[in-house]
Amino acid sequence: MPRTELPLVVNVSLAGRERDYDETVTFLHHRFRIRRIGTDGDLAAAEELVRAMAPHAAAIAVSGLREAKASGLYDGELAAIERVVRATDAVPVTDGHALLGVLQEWAVRRVQTEMPGYFDNARTVVLGGQNHERTTRILREYTANLEFADPLLRIDLPARLDANPLLAVAADLGRSSLGLLPGVVQAQLQAPGHVVSHALARRAARDCDVVVATYEELAGFGLEDLAGKTLISRSISEERLADLGDRGVDLVVDVTPQPFGVTVGAAVLEALMLASVHASGRLTNDDLLEMIVAAGFEPRVLHPNGFKRKSRFAFVIHPLSQQYFTHVEPLRTLSKVAPGVVMDAVEKAVAYAPPFTYSHVTGIVSPTGAEAEGWLISVGGTPKELMAHSPEFTYGRLLAAAETARRLGAQIMGLGAFTKVVGDAGVTVAKKAPLPITTGNSYSAAGALWAAHEALLQLGLAPVDDQGRLKGKAMVVGATGAIGSVCARLLALASAELWLVSPESAKLLALKQEIQRENPRAKVHVAATPDDHLAAMDLIVTATSGAGKRVLDIMAVKPGCVITDVARPLDLSAADVARRPDVLVVESGEIELPGDVRMKSIGLPKNVAYACLAETVVLALEGRYETFTVGRNIEWPKVKEIYKLGLKHGMRLATISGVNGVYSAEDIAGIRERALAARAAVGAGRSGS
């Protein structure tokens, strides 16, 4: 075959002929002819082609053996590709390994940099084998949730051999001995490991977030359900990208740049580099870097169905009383027949139970297009039991839940109900957990006042100005607590007169001083107990976390008052509320999540979540996988920030609900009518006296 006028780079591929090409391209300001010749898995034909093309080519790329094996064209040893590469020394021959390693690492790091936290704890399945070693090595920096079809990668053998030279020598001896055996015997010895690894990988693939595979490996493995997944692959043509999009792939990370009109692999690009510098067969790291930069090579980050990002969260829940045992088998059946003393013993025992996944949460979709899925993880202790143990007891349960969350792939975990007030309110757990932690208290504070304001407007009895600011009096009971102190700051801006109530006198005085320094016009009073001042209040927020202790005398409250109970467990019982049908008591903090949310019942209407859970969801949707709210002191800037982020992602205040469920318009109208009647009766009594 006569040498062409342009330098020729030949790609001898062990894969099929259907992707052959013969094109003229420009690379680093030089014109080349590139030609692909497939051999359909014929190793001998590939060796002969290398020898035949050597006199005519400036460099030769050898590729496609793994693809041929994955598609059933070849069933021999993968190491045999070395025979093809060494078939001639008359011209540089490369399999692209040096360039591919750089591109694989760069691709993963690029995505993680542009979308921080993207691979954190990602459930990842790696098909193929050593051809993905660099990719998996870098992924291990971000996630331990990896499954492998290759049993050697499953035990991270390449990294272990690199770290231990003696082990590497022993492995080489073992491989040499194995190579002396007949091929059939080798296959029988290796088969059990491959069968087990394939079975584990196939099971993990159903729920994984990331798949690492060539297109051929994907087809050979038979993985059809790719909806919502990320694929890290190479040499993806437009046709294959369209197919992956039709199969629901969210993101394709193609580690191989595609600078030409035909789809090429790393071996071709490296061969072009060799031809450009007339290298003898090896490129230095400096050569690689210089030409990667000069050629403008970058891994491709492709969104076949438009930009999408699905984040993953976990949220810890726990039973608030024995009543919650009726939602979980076998305790549901037991609670129907067992006497109280037995259920008391069950309550104590369940506190020691390991955490379990109560519900998978799906269908959360932000107006921005971001999506989130999550898991509700239950620890067994009721507030009574959590308070009966040391904080370290609860820390241990929460860290066990965090490990469960990590294995599930969560990128952030929220603490719900009483788990966020025990001990140091999440600080210790955040330091020791394998993923970021938030208590949700920032959004709980925002949601509390959001609900209170809406309730005041719907009831229509308290005086408000044109901006909706309360002209009357407000009170925060438990004002020195985590949520209470932020509610106090908010109400100082939104009401004419504010009472702060707490038995912690020194903290109360300090809080009053801080509020008046921030808002000099605020009219702020303090009291150790609320009862003497209740009758004058239009709005009361209770935030004591008193675990069933009496926090105020509801009979002393003004008719038509709005009480927002943000404590968990609630400060006011259903019996308390029933005594005052002329008062609107709100279980504040419920937020309506965007999308068509599917999760098991947590005692709220569909799509509705407590604000602490909603904070975790908002952070996931925003891609903010960080420890956001922990400790007793909630930061006012974070309260404002999470409120704004919630609006951005479509969070809305849910229908106002109380201890007996959702308030309808008729319910609120009835409370208003009874409150007006009670006020009229009080007025008439005063006139008569």
XYZ file of C-alpha atoms in Angstrom:
689
model
C 0.000 0.000 0.000
C 1.624 3.339 -1.027
C 2.230 5.967 1.646
C -0.317 8.787 1.413
C 0.644 12.421 1.018
C -0.674 13.216 4.531
C 0.757 11.461 7.601
C -1.391 8.415 8.286
C -2.562 7.335 11.738
C -4.187 3.901 11.685
C -6.546 2.580 14.352
C -6.471 -1.204 14.372
C -9.552 -2.123 16.373
C -10.489 -5.541 17.690
C -14.115 -4.385 17.757
C -16.572 -4.510 14.870
C -16.142 -2.977 11.406
C -19.385 -1.003 11.500
C -17.645 2.049 12.958
C -14.764 2.134 10.469
C -13.806 5.483 8.959
C -11.208 7.112 6.739
C -11.031 10.860 7.386
C -8.733 13.851 7.058
C -8.399 15.875 10.271
C -6.387 18.751 11.711
C -4.521 18.150 14.951
C -2.172 20.720 16.534
C -2.111 22.690 13.267
C -1.087 19.623 11.239
C -3.195 17.687 8.744
C -3.482 13.925 9.210
C -5.333 11.094 7.611
C -6.908 8.856 10.263
C -8.261 5.439 9.345
C -10.042 2.865 11.476
C -9.996 -0.831 10.531
C -12.075 -3.232 12.637
C -11.241 -6.935 12.853
C -14.401 -8.265 14.569
C -12.413 -9.810 17.412
C -9.843 -11.568 15.192
C -6.595 -11.219 17.131
C -4.397 -12.746 14.405
C -5.870 -10.412 11.807
C -5.149 -7.438 14.057
C -1.494 -8.480 14.467
C -1.140 -8.872 10.724
C -2.748 -5.470 10.105
C -0.264 -3.765 12.449
C 2.645 -5.327 10.588
C 1.119 -4.537 7.192
C 0.341 -0.892 8.012
C 3.636 -0.132 9.750
C 5.521 0.902 6.583
C 2.793 3.369 5.656
C 1.755 4.862 9.016
C 3.212 7.618 11.160
C 1.684 5.923 14.248
C -0.720 3.094 15.001
C -3.455 2.953 17.634
C -4.592 -0.435 18.922
C -7.980 -0.601 20.656
C -11.267 -2.410 21.057
C -10.303 -5.717 22.662
C -12.453 -5.170 25.773
C -15.295 -3.912 23.606
C -14.979 -7.007 21.424
C -15.116 -9.250 24.471
C -18.091 -7.383 25.950
C -20.025 -7.708 22.680
C -19.165 -11.408 22.228
C -16.724 -11.032 19.315
C -13.768 -12.254 21.367
C -13.497 -14.739 24.242
C -9.753 -14.923 24.865
C -7.460 -13.238 27.371
C -7.418 -9.441 27.551
C -3.667 -9.453 28.028
C -3.359 -10.690 24.443
C -3.647 -7.105 23.228
C 0.039 -6.762 24.114
C 0.823 -9.125 21.226
C -0.887 -6.736 18.865
C 0.890 -3.694 20.287
C 4.261 -5.459 19.997
C 3.632 -6.750 16.482
C 6.009 -4.120 15.086
C 8.696 -1.802 16.319
C 9.039 0.028 13.008
C 6.524 2.697 14.007
C 5.068 3.986 17.313
C 2.177 1.781 18.463
C -0.020 2.692 21.444
C -3.143 1.489 23.195
C -3.773 4.987 24.624
C -3.244 3.925 28.224
C -1.163 6.957 29.259
C -3.600 9.538 27.895
C -6.650 7.601 29.040
C -5.476 7.580 32.661
C -5.118 11.358 32.678
C -8.509 11.854 31.006
C -10.288 9.456 33.401
C -9.024 11.264 36.479
C -9.640 14.687 34.964
C -13.235 13.790 34.051
C -14.185 12.776 37.590
C -12.463 15.754 39.175
C -14.008 18.150 36.677
C -17.550 17.048 37.496
C -16.852 17.134 41.232
C -15.432 20.655 40.887
C -18.196 22.062 38.688
C -20.934 20.383 40.734
C -19.499 20.136 44.268
C -20.481 16.984 46.092
C -21.834 15.264 42.973
C -20.069 11.968 43.637
C -20.245 12.170 47.448
C -21.468 8.785 48.719
C -22.757 7.992 45.215
C -23.824 4.368 44.821
C -21.553 3.320 41.954
C -21.353 0.162 39.852
C -18.213 -0.459 37.795
C -18.465 -2.821 34.829
C -15.397 -4.019 32.949
C -12.112 -4.132 34.818
C -8.647 -2.592 34.716
C -9.685 -0.211 31.922
C -11.590 1.757 34.624
C -8.909 1.511 37.322
C -7.994 5.226 37.305
C -11.647 6.257 37.355
C -12.453 4.052 40.322
C -9.325 5.110 42.180
C -10.460 8.747 42.064
C -14.097 7.903 42.823
C -12.928 6.215 46.027
C -11.912 9.667 47.269
C -15.586 10.672 47.280
C -17.548 7.489 47.889
C -17.094 4.092 49.495
C -20.297 2.811 47.878
C -18.705 0.970 44.956
C -19.654 -2.404 43.489
C -17.587 -4.153 40.822
C -18.218 -6.744 38.159
C -14.468 -7.487 38.294
C -13.607 -9.389 41.519
C -10.050 -7.964 41.569
C -11.330 -4.403 41.595
C -13.861 -5.378 44.258
C -10.991 -5.939 46.709
C -9.077 -2.939 45.294
C -6.210 -5.225 44.286
C -4.420 -2.729 41.970
C -4.051 -0.171 44.745
C -2.938 -2.847 47.220
C -0.263 -4.060 44.799
C 0.961 -0.506 44.238
C 1.261 0.003 47.990
C 3.006 -3.328 48.704
C 5.873 -4.358 46.370
C 6.235 -7.798 47.967
C 2.545 -8.481 47.440
C 2.925 -7.350 43.825
C 5.764 -9.840 43.278
C 3.683 -12.644 44.796
C 0.751 -11.728 42.564
C 2.979 -11.772 39.475
C 4.216 -15.246 40.412
C 0.658 -16.398 40.901
C -0.420 -15.036 37.551
C 2.585 -16.681 35.872
C 1.699 -20.044 37.420
C -1.921 -19.659 36.416
C -0.841 -18.857 32.866
C 0.843 -22.276 32.573
C -2.501 -24.010 33.027
C -4.788 -24.821 30.083
C -7.257 -22.062 29.223
C -10.255 -24.201 30.207
C -8.786 -24.814 33.669
C -7.991 -21.109 34.080
C -11.569 -20.212 33.232
C -12.944 -22.744 35.734
C -10.728 -21.391 38.529
C -11.696 -17.781 37.842
C -15.387 -18.364 37.157
C -16.720 -18.452 40.768
C -15.308 -15.019 41.602
C -16.701 -13.525 38.423
C -20.128 -15.087 38.980
C -20.363 -13.712 42.525
C -19.125 -10.263 41.511
C -21.507 -10.081 38.561
C -24.435 -11.090 40.755
C -23.608 -8.459 43.383
C -23.016 -5.810 40.722
C -26.287 -6.639 38.972
C -28.224 -6.303 42.213
C -26.525 -3.001 43.059
C -27.075 -1.654 39.539
C -30.834 -1.441 40.038
C -30.506 1.279 42.670
C -27.155 2.818 41.772
C -26.531 6.476 40.983
C -23.424 6.109 38.809
C -22.408 3.453 36.270
C -18.817 3.237 35.030
C -18.748 1.334 31.736
C -18.034 1.496 28.043
C -21.082 1.403 25.817
C -20.266 -2.185 24.840
C -19.849 -3.258 28.473
C -23.196 -1.704 29.235
C -24.837 -3.703 26.465
C -23.021 -6.919 27.399
C -24.018 -6.600 31.057
C -27.667 -6.230 30.051
C -28.334 -3.139 32.150
C -31.374 -1.548 30.507
C -32.803 0.584 33.328
C -30.668 3.710 33.279
C -33.319 6.249 34.252
C -31.882 8.993 36.437
C -28.350 7.568 36.392
C -24.960 9.032 35.540
C -22.762 7.123 33.088
C -18.981 7.551 33.076
C -17.875 6.196 29.722
C -15.706 6.941 26.691
C -16.000 7.577 22.958
C -19.737 8.203 22.962
C -21.051 8.967 19.482
C -24.081 11.166 18.827
C -26.103 8.058 17.987
C -25.157 6.382 21.253
C -25.792 9.567 23.210
C -29.300 9.716 21.763
C -29.866 6.069 22.748
C -28.680 6.749 26.299
C -30.988 9.765 26.454
C -33.922 7.585 25.356
C -33.044 5.198 28.193
C -33.324 8.034 30.714
C -29.660 8.756 31.509
C -29.332 12.122 33.264
C -25.615 12.722 32.723
C -22.988 11.191 30.456
C -19.369 11.876 31.365
C -17.354 11.027 28.244
C -13.724 10.975 29.333
C -12.543 11.101 25.699
C -12.576 14.483 23.927
C -14.088 14.386 20.447
C -12.350 17.038 18.338
C -13.223 15.556 14.941
C -16.288 14.714 12.896
C -15.877 11.017 13.687
C -15.853 9.411 17.116
C -12.361 8.403 18.231
C -10.829 6.823 21.307
C -7.926 7.771 23.546
C -5.631 5.424 21.582
C -6.168 7.427 18.376
C -5.577 10.744 20.153
C -2.396 9.429 21.732
C -1.235 8.070 18.373
C -1.787 11.515 16.857
C 0.336 12.994 19.658
C 3.104 10.480 18.889
C 2.921 11.290 15.200
C 3.016 15.028 15.910
C 6.252 14.872 17.904
C 7.732 11.925 15.992
C 8.117 10.089 19.297
C 9.510 6.575 19.350
C 6.628 5.123 21.330
C 6.403 6.891 24.664
C 5.237 10.338 25.653
C 6.525 12.039 28.769
C 4.094 13.594 31.215
C 5.253 16.979 29.998
C 4.478 15.963 26.415
C 1.005 14.866 27.424
C 0.230 18.018 29.378
C 1.593 20.328 26.705
C -0.424 18.710 23.919
C -3.621 18.340 25.982
C -3.536 22.070 26.650
C -2.486 23.005 23.103
C -5.235 20.852 21.561
C -7.870 22.211 23.940
C -8.844 18.705 25.064
C -11.491 18.453 27.775
C -13.634 15.565 29.006
C -17.216 15.938 27.837
C -20.034 16.473 30.332
C -23.241 15.736 28.416
C -26.891 16.080 29.401
C -28.893 14.076 26.835
C -32.224 15.180 28.307
C -31.258 18.680 29.405
C -29.562 19.625 32.635
C -30.730 17.552 35.588
C -29.293 16.978 39.007
C -30.694 14.537 41.535
C -29.416 14.835 45.080
C -29.821 12.360 47.911
C -30.656 13.000 51.546
C -31.518 11.111 54.697
C -33.595 12.234 57.633
C -33.763 10.712 61.106
C -37.157 10.230 62.716
C -38.237 8.514 65.912
C -41.503 7.621 67.667
C -42.912 10.527 69.661
C -44.996 8.200 71.844
C -46.167 4.597 72.078
C -48.949 5.561 69.671
C -46.369 5.632 66.871
C -45.712 1.910 67.327
C -49.083 1.303 65.688
C -47.562 2.299 62.320
C -44.875 -0.408 62.222
C -45.260 -4.181 62.194
C -45.010 -6.320 64.281
C -45.461 -3.652 66.968
C -48.764 -2.612 65.382
C -50.321 -5.996 66.098
C -48.750 -6.212 69.563
C -50.044 -2.782 70.581
C -53.629 -3.888 69.923
C -53.541 -6.762 72.407
C -50.763 -6.087 74.910
C -51.487 -4.437 78.280
C -49.881 -1.098 79.120
C -47.120 -2.588 81.249
C -46.023 -4.731 78.299
C -45.974 -1.725 75.961
C -43.917 0.185 78.527
C -41.356 -2.613 78.386
C -41.504 -2.586 74.581
C -40.897 1.169 74.603
C -37.737 0.662 76.658
C -36.524 -2.210 74.476
C -37.160 -0.441 71.163
C -34.854 2.391 72.248
C -31.958 -0.080 71.873
C -33.020 -1.323 68.437
C -30.700 -0.551 65.502
C -31.876 2.120 63.053
C -33.955 0.990 60.090
C -35.163 2.584 56.859
C -38.790 3.514 57.381
C -39.435 4.996 53.935
C -37.836 5.764 50.603
C -38.790 9.299 49.512
C -39.086 10.054 45.794
C -40.780 12.509 43.457
C -39.348 15.767 44.864
C -38.837 18.113 41.901
C -37.876 21.782 42.194
C -39.119 24.413 39.703
C -35.411 24.798 38.856
C -35.374 21.200 37.550
C -33.323 19.875 40.451
C -34.570 16.610 41.960
C -34.064 14.896 45.293
C -34.642 11.459 46.702
C -34.152 10.408 50.267
C -34.713 7.975 53.073
C -36.440 8.338 56.414
C -34.324 6.415 58.928
C -35.924 5.622 62.254
C -34.212 5.254 65.596
C -36.300 3.581 68.246
C -36.311 5.869 71.274
C -39.331 7.924 72.282
C -38.618 11.328 73.893
C -39.193 9.719 77.269
C -36.516 7.102 76.611
C -34.059 9.502 75.003
C -34.298 11.762 78.048
C -33.786 8.772 80.340
C -30.375 8.000 78.813
C -27.175 9.982 78.533
C -26.604 12.087 75.403
C -23.918 9.601 74.365
C -26.620 6.933 74.063
C -28.476 9.033 71.492
C -25.239 10.046 69.738
C -24.499 6.366 69.173
C -27.920 5.752 67.621
C -27.570 8.790 65.379
C -24.094 7.805 64.198
C -25.426 4.341 63.378
C -28.199 6.035 61.392
C -25.579 8.172 59.624
C -23.707 5.038 58.570
C -26.954 3.626 57.194
C -27.472 6.901 55.324
C -23.965 6.730 53.871
C -24.534 3.216 52.554
C -27.800 4.342 50.971
C -25.922 7.091 49.152
C -27.165 10.142 51.059
C -25.139 13.323 50.665
C -26.619 15.080 53.712
C -28.620 13.955 56.762
C -31.130 15.865 58.864
C -32.043 15.257 62.501
C -35.717 15.240 63.347
C -37.863 15.807 66.426
C -36.085 15.156 69.740
C -32.855 13.846 68.183
C -31.835 17.421 67.376
C -32.186 18.785 70.911
C -30.419 16.039 72.840
C -26.979 16.882 74.212
C -25.179 19.531 72.170
C -27.896 19.684 69.470
C -26.050 17.920 66.678
C -22.512 19.279 67.166
C -20.942 15.978 68.247
C -22.843 13.980 65.643
C -21.767 16.415 62.899
C -18.115 16.017 63.913
C -18.206 12.209 63.839
C -20.715 11.398 61.088
C -19.551 10.308 57.612
C -21.741 12.935 55.923
C -22.907 16.514 56.620
C -25.564 17.029 59.312
C -28.280 19.636 59.826
C -30.885 19.907 62.581
C -33.313 21.868 60.410
C -33.787 24.458 63.133
C -33.143 27.375 60.774
C -36.116 26.477 58.593
C -38.179 25.485 61.625
C -37.803 29.045 62.899
C -38.707 30.519 59.522
C -41.644 28.144 59.107
C -42.981 28.891 62.573
C -43.399 32.583 61.890
C -44.589 31.939 58.356
C -47.423 29.823 59.736
C -48.177 32.291 62.528
C -48.463 35.189 60.103
C -50.762 33.266 57.776
C -52.943 32.170 60.697
C -53.273 35.766 61.915
C -54.335 36.921 58.457
C -56.864 34.126 57.976
C -58.396 34.634 61.414
C -58.597 38.378 60.847
C -58.919 39.479 64.481
C -55.501 40.926 65.325
C -54.667 44.415 64.017
C -52.030 44.479 61.224
C -50.607 47.314 59.144
C -50.335 47.543 55.354
C -47.180 45.419 55.366
C -48.813 42.710 57.478
C -46.901 43.745 60.606
C -48.755 42.965 63.846
C -49.847 46.139 65.637
C -50.646 44.175 68.783
C -48.622 42.109 71.245
C -46.679 38.895 70.731
C -44.969 36.478 73.115
C -42.316 33.792 72.756
C -42.369 31.125 75.479
C -39.001 29.371 75.571
C -37.360 32.441 74.074
C -33.818 31.471 75.086
C -33.961 28.121 73.259
C -32.545 27.366 69.827
C -35.684 28.038 67.803
C -37.256 30.388 70.340
C -34.423 32.922 70.193
C -34.667 33.231 66.421
C -38.474 33.462 66.595
C -37.967 36.312 69.063
C -35.707 38.167 66.629
C -38.220 37.704 63.830
C -41.183 38.837 65.922
C -39.271 41.901 67.114
C -39.322 43.012 63.482
C -42.910 41.951 62.824
C -44.832 43.100 65.930
C -45.351 46.320 67.877
C -44.611 44.824 71.294
C -42.852 41.606 72.268
C -42.686 39.580 75.483
C -39.829 37.115 75.977
C -40.456 34.321 78.476
C -37.918 31.896 79.918
C -36.789 30.725 83.362
C -33.163 31.364 82.269
C -33.012 34.933 83.529
C -29.447 35.803 82.525
C -29.873 34.453 78.993
C -33.204 36.269 78.760
C -31.647 39.615 79.631
C -28.824 39.039 77.154
C -31.303 38.180 74.409
C -33.351 41.307 75.128
C -30.216 43.430 74.889
C -29.147 41.797 71.609
C -32.582 42.328 70.027
C -32.735 45.964 71.057
C -29.213 46.512 69.750
C -30.222 45.004 66.401
C -33.575 46.831 66.347
C -33.512 49.940 68.573
C -37.225 50.626 67.952
C -38.284 47.241 69.319
C -40.392 47.318 72.455
C -39.285 44.231 74.375
C -40.333 42.915 77.804
C -39.061 39.893 79.738
C -40.676 37.493 82.190
C -39.782 34.199 83.821
C -43.333 32.814 83.448
C -46.034 33.698 80.927
C -49.348 33.464 82.805
C -49.645 37.063 84.083
C -49.379 38.460 80.558
C -51.269 35.909 78.441
C -54.583 37.769 78.316
C -53.084 40.648 76.336
C -51.367 38.575 73.662
C -52.513 38.379 70.029
C -49.816 35.899 69.063
C -47.927 33.368 71.182
C -45.086 31.119 70.039
C -44.195 28.195 72.303
C -40.772 26.634 71.759
C -39.729 25.003 75.004
C -39.070 21.329 74.148
C -40.563 20.729 77.562
C -41.370 17.075 76.819
C -44.889 17.187 78.217
C -44.411 19.784 80.972
C -47.045 22.515 81.313
C -45.741 25.717 79.719
C -48.774 28.018 79.897
C -52.365 28.201 81.117
C -54.402 28.080 77.940
C -57.526 29.202 79.835
C -55.850 32.575 80.443
C -55.306 33.262 76.741
C -57.302 35.976 74.921
C -60.155 34.692 72.711
C -58.977 34.721 69.098
C -55.321 34.453 70.020
C -53.072 32.523 67.628
C -50.747 30.078 69.381
C -47.978 28.614 67.255
C -46.520 25.508 68.885
C -43.080 24.844 67.409
C -41.893 22.464 70.140
C -41.388 18.780 69.365
C -42.878 17.071 71.330
C -45.685 19.626 71.376
C -46.030 21.964 74.333
C -49.843 21.866 74.139
C -51.769 18.608 74.234
C -54.940 17.837 72.316
C -56.822 18.051 75.627
C -55.474 21.564 76.222
C -56.524 22.693 72.750
C -59.997 21.199 73.134
C -60.608 23.416 76.178
C -60.332 26.556 74.033
C -62.343 26.243 70.797
C -62.059 30.027 70.426
C -58.244 29.934 70.065
C -56.330 28.932 66.920
C -53.490 26.579 67.883
C -51.125 25.831 65.011
C -48.591 23.028 64.801
C -46.198 25.249 62.960
C -43.391 24.393 60.614
C -45.178 22.233 58.048
C -43.909 22.884 54.528
C -45.351 21.667 51.245
C -42.614 20.011 49.177
C -42.540 20.519 45.389
C -43.394 17.692 43.015
C -45.426 14.526 43.454
C -43.821 13.259 46.639
C -44.074 9.585 47.482
C -43.239 8.506 51.039
C -44.848 6.628 53.899
C -47.010 8.556 56.314
C -45.376 10.776 58.907
C -48.734 11.961 60.173
C -49.074 14.865 57.720
C -50.986 15.357 54.447
C -49.435 14.298 51.134
C -46.397 16.342 50.076
C -46.238 18.000 53.509
C -43.166 17.734 55.737
C -41.946 19.241 58.968
C -39.691 22.235 58.425
C -36.621 20.419 59.751
C -37.102 17.758 57.066
C -37.812 20.481 54.499
C -34.496 22.171 55.358
C -32.666 18.949 54.569
C -34.537 18.702 51.255
C -33.820 22.338 50.352
C -30.092 21.881 50.969
C -30.113 18.734 48.833
C -31.940 20.471 45.973
C -29.484 23.364 46.122
C -26.484 20.994 46.108
C -25.378 22.391 49.470
C -24.050 19.219 51.071
C -22.773 20.924 54.187
C -23.349 21.019 57.918
C -25.793 23.916 57.913
C -27.573 24.177 61.275
C -26.168 22.550 64.423
C -25.840 23.637 68.038
C -28.054 25.701 70.293
C -27.465 29.058 68.641
C -29.250 29.456 65.334
C -27.744 32.094 63.080
C -30.134 34.733 61.845
C -28.439 34.969 58.386
C -28.985 31.232 57.899
C -32.677 31.561 58.792
C -33.083 34.183 56.078
C -30.975 32.193 53.605
C -32.860 28.912 53.994
C -36.185 30.758 53.707
C -35.099 32.308 50.383
C -33.703 29.000 49.109
C -36.987 27.335 50.012
C -38.916 29.828 47.901
C -36.457 29.280 45.030
C -37.143 25.540 45.086
C -40.916 25.825 45.306
C -41.441 25.299 49.036
C -44.754 26.663 50.248
C -46.403 26.931 53.610
C -48.688 23.932 53.903
C -52.332 24.133 54.807
C -52.469 25.221 58.442
C -52.867 22.233 60.720
C -53.374 21.673 64.427
C -53.345 18.771 66.831
C -56.453 17.305 65.209
C -55.332 17.696 61.616
C -55.765 20.283 58.885
C -57.798 23.404 59.554
C -60.388 23.989 56.831
C -61.728 27.424 55.981
C -64.870 26.454 57.878
C -62.809 25.483 60.940
C -61.083 28.865 61.006
C -64.374 30.684 60.448
C -65.825 28.776 63.416
C -62.900 29.752 65.661
C -63.329 33.374 64.609
C -67.065 33.280 65.366
C -66.541 31.748 68.799
C -63.738 34.213 69.594
C -65.939 37.196 68.699
C -68.743 35.779 70.826
C -66.357 35.270 73.777
C -65.004 38.801 73.442
C -68.526 40.176 73.287
C -69.431 38.228 76.404
C -66.382 39.602 78.226
C -67.291 43.105 77.095
C -70.879 42.692 78.232
C -69.712 41.429 81.601
C -67.533 44.476 82.086
C -70.389 46.790 81.091
C -72.729 45.094 83.523
C -70.287 45.439 86.368
